[in-house]
Coordinates of C-alpha atoms in Angstrom, one line a residue:
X246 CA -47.9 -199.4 2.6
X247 CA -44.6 -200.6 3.7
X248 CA -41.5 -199.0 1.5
X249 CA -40.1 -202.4 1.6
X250 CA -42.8 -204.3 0.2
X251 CA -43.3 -202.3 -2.6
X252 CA -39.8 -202.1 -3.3
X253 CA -40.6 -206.0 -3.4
X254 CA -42.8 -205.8 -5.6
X255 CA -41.7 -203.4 -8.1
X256 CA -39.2 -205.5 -9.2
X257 CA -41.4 -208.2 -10.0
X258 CA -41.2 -210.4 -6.7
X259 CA -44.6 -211.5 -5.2
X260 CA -44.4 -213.8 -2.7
X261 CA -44.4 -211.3 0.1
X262 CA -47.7 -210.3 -1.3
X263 CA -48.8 -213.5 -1.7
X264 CA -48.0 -214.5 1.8
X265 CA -50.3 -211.6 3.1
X266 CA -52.6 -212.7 0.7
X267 CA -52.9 -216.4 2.4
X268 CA -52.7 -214.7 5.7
X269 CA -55.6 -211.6 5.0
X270 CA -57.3 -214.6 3.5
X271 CA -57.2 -217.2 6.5
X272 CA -58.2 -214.7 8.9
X273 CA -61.1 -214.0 6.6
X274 CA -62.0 -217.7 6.2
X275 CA -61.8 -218.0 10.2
X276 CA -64.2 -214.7 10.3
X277 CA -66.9 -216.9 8.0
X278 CA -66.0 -214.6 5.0
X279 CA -65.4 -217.5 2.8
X280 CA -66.1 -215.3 -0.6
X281 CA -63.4 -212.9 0.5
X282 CA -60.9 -215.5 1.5
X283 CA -61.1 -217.1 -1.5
X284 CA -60.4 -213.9 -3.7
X285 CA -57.3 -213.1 -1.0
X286 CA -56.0 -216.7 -1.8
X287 CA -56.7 -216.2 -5.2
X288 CA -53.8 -213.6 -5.7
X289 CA -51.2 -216.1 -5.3
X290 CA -52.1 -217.6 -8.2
X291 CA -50.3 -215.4 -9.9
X292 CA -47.8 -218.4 -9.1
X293 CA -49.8 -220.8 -10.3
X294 CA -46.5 -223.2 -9.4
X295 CA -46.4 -222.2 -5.7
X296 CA -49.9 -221.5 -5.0
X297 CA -51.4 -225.0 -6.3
X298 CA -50.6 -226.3 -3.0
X299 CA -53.6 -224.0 -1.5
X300 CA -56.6 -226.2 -2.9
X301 CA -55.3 -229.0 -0.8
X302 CA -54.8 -226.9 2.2
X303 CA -57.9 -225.5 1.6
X304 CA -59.8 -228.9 1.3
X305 CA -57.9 -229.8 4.8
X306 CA -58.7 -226.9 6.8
X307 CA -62.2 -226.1 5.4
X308 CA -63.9 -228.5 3.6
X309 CA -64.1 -229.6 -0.4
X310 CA -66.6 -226.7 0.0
X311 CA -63.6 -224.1 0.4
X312 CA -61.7 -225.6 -2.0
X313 CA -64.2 -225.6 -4.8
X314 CA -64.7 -222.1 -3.9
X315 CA -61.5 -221.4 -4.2
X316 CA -61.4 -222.9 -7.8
X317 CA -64.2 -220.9 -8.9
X318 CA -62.7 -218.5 -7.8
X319 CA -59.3 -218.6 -9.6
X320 CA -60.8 -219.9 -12.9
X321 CA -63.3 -216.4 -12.8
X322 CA -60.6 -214.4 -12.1
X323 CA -58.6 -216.0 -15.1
X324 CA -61.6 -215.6 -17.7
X325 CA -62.2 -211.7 -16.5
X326 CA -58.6 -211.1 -17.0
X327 CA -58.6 -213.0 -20.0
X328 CA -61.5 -210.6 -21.5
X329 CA -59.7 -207.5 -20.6
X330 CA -56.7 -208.6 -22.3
X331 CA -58.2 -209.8 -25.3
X332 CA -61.4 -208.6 -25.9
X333 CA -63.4 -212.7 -25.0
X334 CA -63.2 -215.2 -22.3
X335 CA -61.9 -217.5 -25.4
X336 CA -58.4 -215.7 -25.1
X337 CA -57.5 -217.7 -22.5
X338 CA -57.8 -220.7 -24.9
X339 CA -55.5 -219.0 -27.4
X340 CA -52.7 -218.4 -24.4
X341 CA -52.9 -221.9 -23.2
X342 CA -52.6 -223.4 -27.2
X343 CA -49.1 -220.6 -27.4
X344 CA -48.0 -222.4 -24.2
X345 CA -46.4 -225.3 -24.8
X346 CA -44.7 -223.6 -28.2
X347 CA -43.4 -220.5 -26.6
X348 CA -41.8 -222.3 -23.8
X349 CA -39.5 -224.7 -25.3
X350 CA -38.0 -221.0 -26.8
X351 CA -36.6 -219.8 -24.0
X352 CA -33.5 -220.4 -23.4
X353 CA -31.2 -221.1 -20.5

């Protein structure tokens, strides 16, 4: 654990962690650990807006299988969260209906 990247990240900033993620994750793909480097790659969907250029890169270097994997994935990883938040994989319906409401409210 590097003091600076947790001081990174405890303000809220993840791409550091995100890069590390791709990284981990590349290496992983390269060692034929395709599940793992999927779930590494994964984590930087926690930007969907930055990471959504992965399943391209992913389809170039490794095939539409690597990318489908890494869809898989990302959308499991969305429904289990969405349980543990609220109780049913059906939460994640509810937050995506509240999106396009809740942000036209914020202001800039």
């Amino acid at each position: 654990f590097n003091p600076l990247a947790i001081a990174v990240v405890v303000v809220g900033q993840t791409p550091l962690v995100s890069a590390g993620c791709v990284v981990a994750g590349q290496m992983c793909f390269d060692r034929r650990r395709t599940w793992l480097g999927a779930t590494l790659w994964a984590v930087a969907f926690v930007k969907p807006h930055l990471a959504l250029p992965l399943v391209p890169l992913a389809w170039y270097l490794g095939g539409w299988k690597r990318a489908a994997i890494l869809v898989v994935v990302v959308a499991a990883l969305n429904l289990i969260g969405a349980t543990l938040a609220g109780g049913s994989p059906l939460y994640l319906k509810d937050y995506l209906d509240y999106l396009p409401t809740a942000h036209k409210t914020v202001l800039y």
